[in-house]
Short mmCIF file of C-alpha atoms in Angstrom, two decimals:
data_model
loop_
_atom_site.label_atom_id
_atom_site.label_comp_id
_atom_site.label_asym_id
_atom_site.label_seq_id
_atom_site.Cartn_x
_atom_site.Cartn_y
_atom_site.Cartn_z
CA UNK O 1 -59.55 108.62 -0.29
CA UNK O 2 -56.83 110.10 -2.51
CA UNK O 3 -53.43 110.27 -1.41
CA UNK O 4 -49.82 111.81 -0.42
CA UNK O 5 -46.29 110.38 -1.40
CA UNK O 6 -43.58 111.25 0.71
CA UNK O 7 -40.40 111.66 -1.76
CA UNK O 8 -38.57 108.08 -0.71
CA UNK O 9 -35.99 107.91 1.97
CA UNK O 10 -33.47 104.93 2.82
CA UNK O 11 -35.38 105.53 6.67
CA UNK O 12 -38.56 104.24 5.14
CA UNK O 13 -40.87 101.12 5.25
CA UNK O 14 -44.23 100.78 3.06
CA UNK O 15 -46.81 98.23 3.81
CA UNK O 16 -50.72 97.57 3.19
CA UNK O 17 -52.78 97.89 6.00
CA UNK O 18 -56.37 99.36 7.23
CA UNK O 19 -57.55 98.92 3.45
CA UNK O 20 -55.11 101.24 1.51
CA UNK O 21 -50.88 102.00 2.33
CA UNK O 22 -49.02 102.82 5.37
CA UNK O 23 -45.57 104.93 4.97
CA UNK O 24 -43.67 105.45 7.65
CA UNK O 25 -40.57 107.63 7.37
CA UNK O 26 -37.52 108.85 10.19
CA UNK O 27 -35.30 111.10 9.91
CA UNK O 28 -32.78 108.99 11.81
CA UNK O 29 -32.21 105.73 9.69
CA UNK O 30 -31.22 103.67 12.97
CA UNK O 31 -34.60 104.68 14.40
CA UNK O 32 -37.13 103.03 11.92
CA UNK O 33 -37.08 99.32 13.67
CA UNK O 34 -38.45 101.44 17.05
CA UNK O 35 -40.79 103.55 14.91
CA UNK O 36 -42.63 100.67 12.25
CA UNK O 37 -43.03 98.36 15.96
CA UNK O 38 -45.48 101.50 17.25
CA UNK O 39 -46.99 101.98 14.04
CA UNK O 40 -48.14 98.67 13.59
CA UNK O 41 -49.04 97.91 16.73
CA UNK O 42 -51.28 101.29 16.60
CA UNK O 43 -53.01 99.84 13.47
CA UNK O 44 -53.68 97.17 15.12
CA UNK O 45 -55.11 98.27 17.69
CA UNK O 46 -57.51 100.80 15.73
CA UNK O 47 -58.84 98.48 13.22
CA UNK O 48 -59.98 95.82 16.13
CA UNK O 49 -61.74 98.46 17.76
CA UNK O 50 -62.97 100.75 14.60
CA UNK O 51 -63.15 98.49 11.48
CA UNK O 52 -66.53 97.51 10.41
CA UNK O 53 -65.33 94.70 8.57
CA UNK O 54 -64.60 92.97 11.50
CA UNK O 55 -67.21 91.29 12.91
CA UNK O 56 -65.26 90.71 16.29
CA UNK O 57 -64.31 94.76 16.20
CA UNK O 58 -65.64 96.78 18.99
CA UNK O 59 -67.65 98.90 16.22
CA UNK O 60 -69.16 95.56 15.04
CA UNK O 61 -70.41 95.28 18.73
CA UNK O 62 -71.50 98.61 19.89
CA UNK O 63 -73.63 98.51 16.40
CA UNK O 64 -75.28 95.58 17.52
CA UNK O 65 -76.20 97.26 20.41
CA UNK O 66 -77.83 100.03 18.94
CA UNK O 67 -80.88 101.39 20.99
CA UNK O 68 -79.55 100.22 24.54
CA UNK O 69 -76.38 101.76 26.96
CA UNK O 70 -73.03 99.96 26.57
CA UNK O 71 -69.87 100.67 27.80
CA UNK O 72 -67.29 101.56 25.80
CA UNK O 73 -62.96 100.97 25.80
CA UNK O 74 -61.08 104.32 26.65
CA UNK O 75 -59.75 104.19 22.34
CA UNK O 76 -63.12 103.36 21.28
CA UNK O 77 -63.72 106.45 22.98
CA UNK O 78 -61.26 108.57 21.53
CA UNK O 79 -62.29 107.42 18.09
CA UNK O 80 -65.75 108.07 19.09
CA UNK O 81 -65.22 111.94 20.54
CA UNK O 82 -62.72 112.77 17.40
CA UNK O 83 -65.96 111.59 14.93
CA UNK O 84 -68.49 113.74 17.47
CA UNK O 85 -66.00 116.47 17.43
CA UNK O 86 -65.68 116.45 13.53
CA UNK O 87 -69.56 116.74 12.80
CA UNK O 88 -69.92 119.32 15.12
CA UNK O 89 -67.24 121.37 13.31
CA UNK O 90 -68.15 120.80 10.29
CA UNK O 91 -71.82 121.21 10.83
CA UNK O 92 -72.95 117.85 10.43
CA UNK O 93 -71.21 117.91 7.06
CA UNK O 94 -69.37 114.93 8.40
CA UNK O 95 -71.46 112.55 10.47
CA UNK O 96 -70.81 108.87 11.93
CA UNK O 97 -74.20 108.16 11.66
CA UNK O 98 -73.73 107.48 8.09
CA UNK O 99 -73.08 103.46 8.24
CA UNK O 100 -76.43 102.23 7.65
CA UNK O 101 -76.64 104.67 4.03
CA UNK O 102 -72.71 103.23 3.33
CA UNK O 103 -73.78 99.70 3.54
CA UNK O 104 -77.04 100.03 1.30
CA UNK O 105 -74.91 101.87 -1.51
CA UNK O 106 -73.14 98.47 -1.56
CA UNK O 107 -69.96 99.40 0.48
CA UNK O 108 -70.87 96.63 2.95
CA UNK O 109 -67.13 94.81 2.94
CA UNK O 110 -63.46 96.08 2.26
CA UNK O 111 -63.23 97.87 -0.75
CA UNK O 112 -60.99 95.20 -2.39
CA UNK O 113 -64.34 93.15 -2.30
CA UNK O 114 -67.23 95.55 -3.36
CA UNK O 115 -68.79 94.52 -6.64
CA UNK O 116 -66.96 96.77 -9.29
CA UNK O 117 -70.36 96.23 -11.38
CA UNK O 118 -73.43 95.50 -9.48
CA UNK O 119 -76.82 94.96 -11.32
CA UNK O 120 -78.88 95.68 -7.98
CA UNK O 121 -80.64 99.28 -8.25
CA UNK O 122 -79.83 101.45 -5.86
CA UNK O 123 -82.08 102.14 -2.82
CA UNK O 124 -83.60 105.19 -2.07
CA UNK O 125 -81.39 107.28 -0.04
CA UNK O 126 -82.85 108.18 3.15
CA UNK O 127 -80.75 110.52 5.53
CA UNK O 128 -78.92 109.10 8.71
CA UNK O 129 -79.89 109.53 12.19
CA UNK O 130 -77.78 112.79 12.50
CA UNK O 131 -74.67 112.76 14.99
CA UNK O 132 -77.17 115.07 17.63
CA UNK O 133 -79.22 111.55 18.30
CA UNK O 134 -76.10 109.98 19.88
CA UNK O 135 -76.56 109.85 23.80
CA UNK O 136 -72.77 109.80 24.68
CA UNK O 137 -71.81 110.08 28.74
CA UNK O 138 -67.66 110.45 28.62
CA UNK O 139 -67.09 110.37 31.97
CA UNK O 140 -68.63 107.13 32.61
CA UNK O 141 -67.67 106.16 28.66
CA UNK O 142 -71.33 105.24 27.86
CA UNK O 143 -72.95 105.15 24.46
CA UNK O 144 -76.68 105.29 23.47
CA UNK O 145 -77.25 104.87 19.75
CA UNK O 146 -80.46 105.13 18.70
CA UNK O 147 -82.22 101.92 17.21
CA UNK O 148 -81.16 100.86 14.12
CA UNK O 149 -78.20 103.22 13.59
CA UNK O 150 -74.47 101.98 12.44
CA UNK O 151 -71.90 104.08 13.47
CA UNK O 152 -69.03 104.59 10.10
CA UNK O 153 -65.95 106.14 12.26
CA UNK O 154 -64.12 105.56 8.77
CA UNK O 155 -64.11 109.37 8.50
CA UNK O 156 -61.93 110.49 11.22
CA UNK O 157 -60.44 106.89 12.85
CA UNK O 158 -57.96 106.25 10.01
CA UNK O 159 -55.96 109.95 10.92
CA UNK O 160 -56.23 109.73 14.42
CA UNK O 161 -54.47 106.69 14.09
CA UNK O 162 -51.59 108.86 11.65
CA UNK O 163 -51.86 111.70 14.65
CA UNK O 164 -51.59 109.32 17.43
CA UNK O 165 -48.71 106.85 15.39
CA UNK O 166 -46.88 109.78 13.98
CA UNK O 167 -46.78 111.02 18.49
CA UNK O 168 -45.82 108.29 19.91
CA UNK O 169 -43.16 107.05 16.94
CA UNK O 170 -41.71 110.39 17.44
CA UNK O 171 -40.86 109.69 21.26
CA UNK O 172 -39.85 106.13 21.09
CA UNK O 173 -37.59 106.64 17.99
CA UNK O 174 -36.50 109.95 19.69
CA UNK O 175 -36.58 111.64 15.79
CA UNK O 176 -38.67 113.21 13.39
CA UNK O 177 -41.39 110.59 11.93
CA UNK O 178 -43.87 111.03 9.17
CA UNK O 179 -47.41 108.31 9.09
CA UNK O 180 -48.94 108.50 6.23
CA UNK O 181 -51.90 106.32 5.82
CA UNK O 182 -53.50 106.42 2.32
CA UNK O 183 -54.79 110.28 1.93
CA UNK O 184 -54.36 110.60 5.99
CA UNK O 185 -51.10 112.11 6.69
CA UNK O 186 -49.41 113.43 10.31
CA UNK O 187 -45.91 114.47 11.38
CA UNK O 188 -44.12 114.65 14.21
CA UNK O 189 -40.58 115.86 16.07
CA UNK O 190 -38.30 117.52 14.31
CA UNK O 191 -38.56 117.70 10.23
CA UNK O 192 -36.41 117.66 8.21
CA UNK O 193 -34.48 120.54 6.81
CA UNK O 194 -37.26 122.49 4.55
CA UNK O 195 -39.81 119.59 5.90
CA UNK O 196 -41.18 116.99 4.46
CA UNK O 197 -41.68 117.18 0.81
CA UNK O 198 -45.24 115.57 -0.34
CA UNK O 199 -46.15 114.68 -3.62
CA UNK O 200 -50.23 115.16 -3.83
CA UNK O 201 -51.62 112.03 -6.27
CA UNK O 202 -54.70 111.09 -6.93
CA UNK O 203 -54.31 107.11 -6.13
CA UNK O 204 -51.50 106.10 -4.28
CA UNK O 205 -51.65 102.41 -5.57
CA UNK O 206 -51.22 103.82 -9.44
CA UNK O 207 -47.70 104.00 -10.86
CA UNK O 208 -46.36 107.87 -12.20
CA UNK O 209 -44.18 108.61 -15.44
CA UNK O 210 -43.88 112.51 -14.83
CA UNK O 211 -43.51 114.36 -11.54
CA UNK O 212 -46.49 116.10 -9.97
CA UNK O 213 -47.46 119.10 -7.73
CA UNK O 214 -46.13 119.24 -4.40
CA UNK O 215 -45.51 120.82 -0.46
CA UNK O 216 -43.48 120.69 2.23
CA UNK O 217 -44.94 119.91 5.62
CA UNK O 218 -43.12 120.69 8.85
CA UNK O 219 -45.67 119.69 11.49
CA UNK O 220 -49.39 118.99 11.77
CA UNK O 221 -51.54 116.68 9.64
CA UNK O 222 -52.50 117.05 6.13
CA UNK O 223 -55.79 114.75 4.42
CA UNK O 224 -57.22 114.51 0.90
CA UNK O 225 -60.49 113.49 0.22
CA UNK O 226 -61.44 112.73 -3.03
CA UNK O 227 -64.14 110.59 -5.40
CA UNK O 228 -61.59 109.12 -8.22
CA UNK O 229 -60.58 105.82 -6.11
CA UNK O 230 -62.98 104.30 -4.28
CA UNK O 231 -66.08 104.14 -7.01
CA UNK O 232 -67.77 101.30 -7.90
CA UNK O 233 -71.23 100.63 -10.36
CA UNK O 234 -74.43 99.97 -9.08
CA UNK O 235 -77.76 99.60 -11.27
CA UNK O 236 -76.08 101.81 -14.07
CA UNK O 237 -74.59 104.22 -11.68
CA UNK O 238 -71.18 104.94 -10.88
CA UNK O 239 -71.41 105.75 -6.70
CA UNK O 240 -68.55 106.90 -4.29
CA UNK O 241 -67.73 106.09 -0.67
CA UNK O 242 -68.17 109.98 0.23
CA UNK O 243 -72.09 109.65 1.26
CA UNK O 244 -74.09 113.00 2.28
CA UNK O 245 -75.72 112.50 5.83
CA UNK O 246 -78.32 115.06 4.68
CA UNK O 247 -79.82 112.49 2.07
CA UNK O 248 -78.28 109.04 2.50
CA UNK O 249 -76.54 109.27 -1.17
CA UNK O 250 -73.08 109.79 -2.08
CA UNK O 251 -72.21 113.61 -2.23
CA UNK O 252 -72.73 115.57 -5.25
CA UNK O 253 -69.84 115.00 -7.48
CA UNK O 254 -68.17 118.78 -7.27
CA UNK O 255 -64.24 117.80 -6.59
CA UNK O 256 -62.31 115.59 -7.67
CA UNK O 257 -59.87 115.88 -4.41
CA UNK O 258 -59.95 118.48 -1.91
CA UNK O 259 -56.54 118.52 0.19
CA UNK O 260 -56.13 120.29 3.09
CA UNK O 261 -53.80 121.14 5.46
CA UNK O 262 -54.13 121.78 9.47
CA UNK O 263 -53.04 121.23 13.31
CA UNK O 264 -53.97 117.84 12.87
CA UNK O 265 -54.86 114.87 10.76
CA UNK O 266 -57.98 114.67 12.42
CA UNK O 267 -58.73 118.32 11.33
CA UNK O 268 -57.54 117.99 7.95
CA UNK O 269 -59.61 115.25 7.40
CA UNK O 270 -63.12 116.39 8.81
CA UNK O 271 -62.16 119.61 6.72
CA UNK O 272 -61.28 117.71 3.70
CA UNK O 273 -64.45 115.52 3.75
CA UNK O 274 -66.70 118.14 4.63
CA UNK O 275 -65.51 119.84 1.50
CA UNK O 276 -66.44 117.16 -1.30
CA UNK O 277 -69.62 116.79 0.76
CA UNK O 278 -70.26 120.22 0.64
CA UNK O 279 -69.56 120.47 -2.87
CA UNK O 280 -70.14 124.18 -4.52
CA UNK O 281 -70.21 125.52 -1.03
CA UNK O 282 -66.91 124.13 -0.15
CA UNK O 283 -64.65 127.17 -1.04
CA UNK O 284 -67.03 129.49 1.24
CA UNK O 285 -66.84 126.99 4.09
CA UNK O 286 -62.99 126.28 3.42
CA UNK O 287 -62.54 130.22 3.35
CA UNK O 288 -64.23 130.68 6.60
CA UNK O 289 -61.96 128.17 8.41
CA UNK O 290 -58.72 130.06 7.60
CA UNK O 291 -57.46 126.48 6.47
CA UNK O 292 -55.00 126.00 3.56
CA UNK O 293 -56.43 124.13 1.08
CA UNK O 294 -56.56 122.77 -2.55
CA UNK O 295 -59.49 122.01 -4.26
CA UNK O 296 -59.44 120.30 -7.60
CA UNK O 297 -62.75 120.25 -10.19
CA UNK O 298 -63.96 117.75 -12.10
CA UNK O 299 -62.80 120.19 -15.25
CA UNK O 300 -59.02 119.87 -13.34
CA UNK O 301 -59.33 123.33 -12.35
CA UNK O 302 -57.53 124.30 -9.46
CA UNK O 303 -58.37 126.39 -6.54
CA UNK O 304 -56.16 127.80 -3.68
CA UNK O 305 -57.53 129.03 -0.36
CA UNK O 306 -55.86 130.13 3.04
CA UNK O 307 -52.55 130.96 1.45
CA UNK O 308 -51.91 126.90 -0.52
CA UNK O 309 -48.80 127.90 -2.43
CA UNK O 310 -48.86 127.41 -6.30
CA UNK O 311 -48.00 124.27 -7.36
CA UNK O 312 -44.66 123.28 -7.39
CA UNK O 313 -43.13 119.76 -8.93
CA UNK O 314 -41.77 116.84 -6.70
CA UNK O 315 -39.29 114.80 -8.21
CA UNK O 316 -39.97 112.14 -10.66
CA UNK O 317 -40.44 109.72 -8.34
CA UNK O 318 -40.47 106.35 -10.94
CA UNK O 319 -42.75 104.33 -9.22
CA UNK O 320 -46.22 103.97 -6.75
CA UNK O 321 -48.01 107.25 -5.11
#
C-alpha cells in the first residue's frame, strides 16, 4: 500500500501498528485521549482476529480448518462479509482466496521480515480457489473453505478497521476524527472547515523536501493501492504484494498508485485494488463505477476519472508521509 498524510494538527497522535502507520486526528484537541483509547483498542482487536502473522489469530485458525465447518466470532464475520462483498463487486478482481499464492511469492511473514533479495525461483503461479468456493452460512456464522485454501483478508480488513475506528472515535470523542491507516483512510463527524486536507505520497515512512498533490475530504473513506512499497526480489525478479487471483502472480505492473475516493474505506479500497489488478482495464472499470479516482503510470502520467480535481499542492510538510 501507498499512502495519505493528513497536514499535522496539535489534536494528533502517530504510531506503528498493523504493519505500516496509524494517524489519528480530532478536531477537538481535548478529545484525542477518548479517541487514540478506541483506536487502539480497534487494532487490536482486528489484527488478533485477521492477521496472518499471528499464529494464535482467528485467521490462523479458520485456515487450519480449511475443508471442514467452523464457527466463526461476530468481527471475524464482518471482516469476512466486507472481503466476500469486495470480490463480488469487483468481479473477483479482489479475492480472499489469494493467501496460499501470497505466501509462495515469499510474503509468508510481516513485511519488515520478507527477504529483500531471495535466491529461491519463483513458483509457478497457479490461480486461487476463487471467492465463489467459499460455503459461508451468516446467520448461523459458519464457514466452509475448501481444502487447502488460506483466506488473505489483508485486502479489505485493514479499512474496515479505519471505517469502524474513524465511527466509533467520532461518538466517544463527540468530534470530528480522521483514521488513517497506511494507504486506508476514513472520516467521521463533523470536518473541519473545507475538510480534511490530504497529502497523496507514495510511502508514508519516506521523508519529503517539496510539497505534493493534494484533496480535501469531508466524509467517507479514501484508499491507495499501489506497487512502489511493498516489493521485494525473488530469483531475479522484483514481485509485489498486489497478486492476481486469476493466475496466482502479482498483477501486471500498469500503476504505480491508483487512489480512490468513496462512501467508505472499505469501498475505496476494493476499488483501489481492483484497479492495479486490473491494470490497462482499470480506467474502463473505474469509469463505470462513477468513483473519483487517480491513477498514476509507471511513465508518472496522471489520469483523472469521476470528477478527481487537478492536482493541487499541500503544504510543505518537512517531515514523514
Amino acid at each position: 500500500m501507498t499512502t495519505h498524510t493528513p497536514v499535522p494538527s496539535p489534536a494528533e497522535v502517530v504510531f506503528p501498528a498493523l504493519g505500516t502507520t496509524a494517524t489519528l486526528l480530532v478536531t477537538d484537541p481535548g478529545a484525542l485521549s477518548a479517541a487514540e483509547e478506541v483506536l487502539r483498542a480497534e487494532l487490536r482487536a482486528v489484527d488478533l482476529t485477521c492477521s496472518r502473522f499471528r499464529p494464535d489469530s482467528e485467521l490462523s485458525r479458520v485456515n487450519l480448518g480449511a475443508g471442514a465447518p467452523t464457527t466463526v466470532s461476530e468481527r471475524f464475520a464482518q471482516a469476512l462479509q466486507a472481503a466476500l462483498w469486495a470480490a463480488r463487486v469487483t468481479g473477483g478482481a479482489v479475492d480472499p482466496t489469494v493467501g496460499s499464492a501470497v505466501i509462495a511469492l515469499g510474503y509468508d511473514r510481516t513485511f519488515a521480515s520478507v527477504r529483500p533479495d531471495d535466491a529461491r525461483p519463483v513458483p509457478v503461479g497457479r490461480p486461487s480457489p476463487g471467492w465463489r468456493r467459499i460455503r459461508w452460512n451468516p446467520r448461523a456464522r459458519q464457514l466452509r473453505l475448501p481444502p487447502h485454501t488460506r483466506l488473505d483478508l489483508g485486502a479489505t480488513a485493514k479499512a474496515l478497521a479505519a471505517d469502524r475506528a474513524a465511527e466509533q472515535a467520532a461518538t466517544a470523542a463527540g468530534c470530528g476524527v480522521l483514521v488513517g491507516l497506511g494507504g486506508d483512510l476514513a472520516v467521521a463527524g463533523p470536518a473541519p472547515a473545507g475538510g480534511w486536507r490530504i497529502a497523496l505520497a507514495e510511502d508514508h515512512a519516506r521523508s519529503v523536501t517539496e510539497p505534493g498533490p493534494a484533496v480535501a475530504v469531508a466524509g467517507g473513506g479514501l484508499a491507495t493501492s499501489g506497487i512502489r512499497v511493498r516489493t521485494w526480489r525473488r530469483g531475479g525478479r522484483v514481485l509485489h504484494h498486489i497478486v492476481d487471483p486469476g493466475t496466482g502472480e502479482p498483477a501486471p505492473v500498469v500503476w504505480r498508485t491508483v487512489t480512490v475516493a468513496a462512501a467508505t474505506c472499505v469501498d475505496a479500497n476494493a476499488a483501489s485494488t481492483a484497479a492495479v489488478v486490473l491494470g490497462e482495464r482499470a480506467v474502463h472499470w473505474l469509469r463505470a463505477t462513477g468513483l473519483p479516482a487517480r491513477l498514476i503510470g509507471l511513465d508518472g502520467a496522471v489520469v483523472r476519472l469521476g470528477g478527481w480535481p487537478s492536482d493541487s499542492p499541500a503544504p510543505d510538510l518537512g517531515g514523514p508521509r
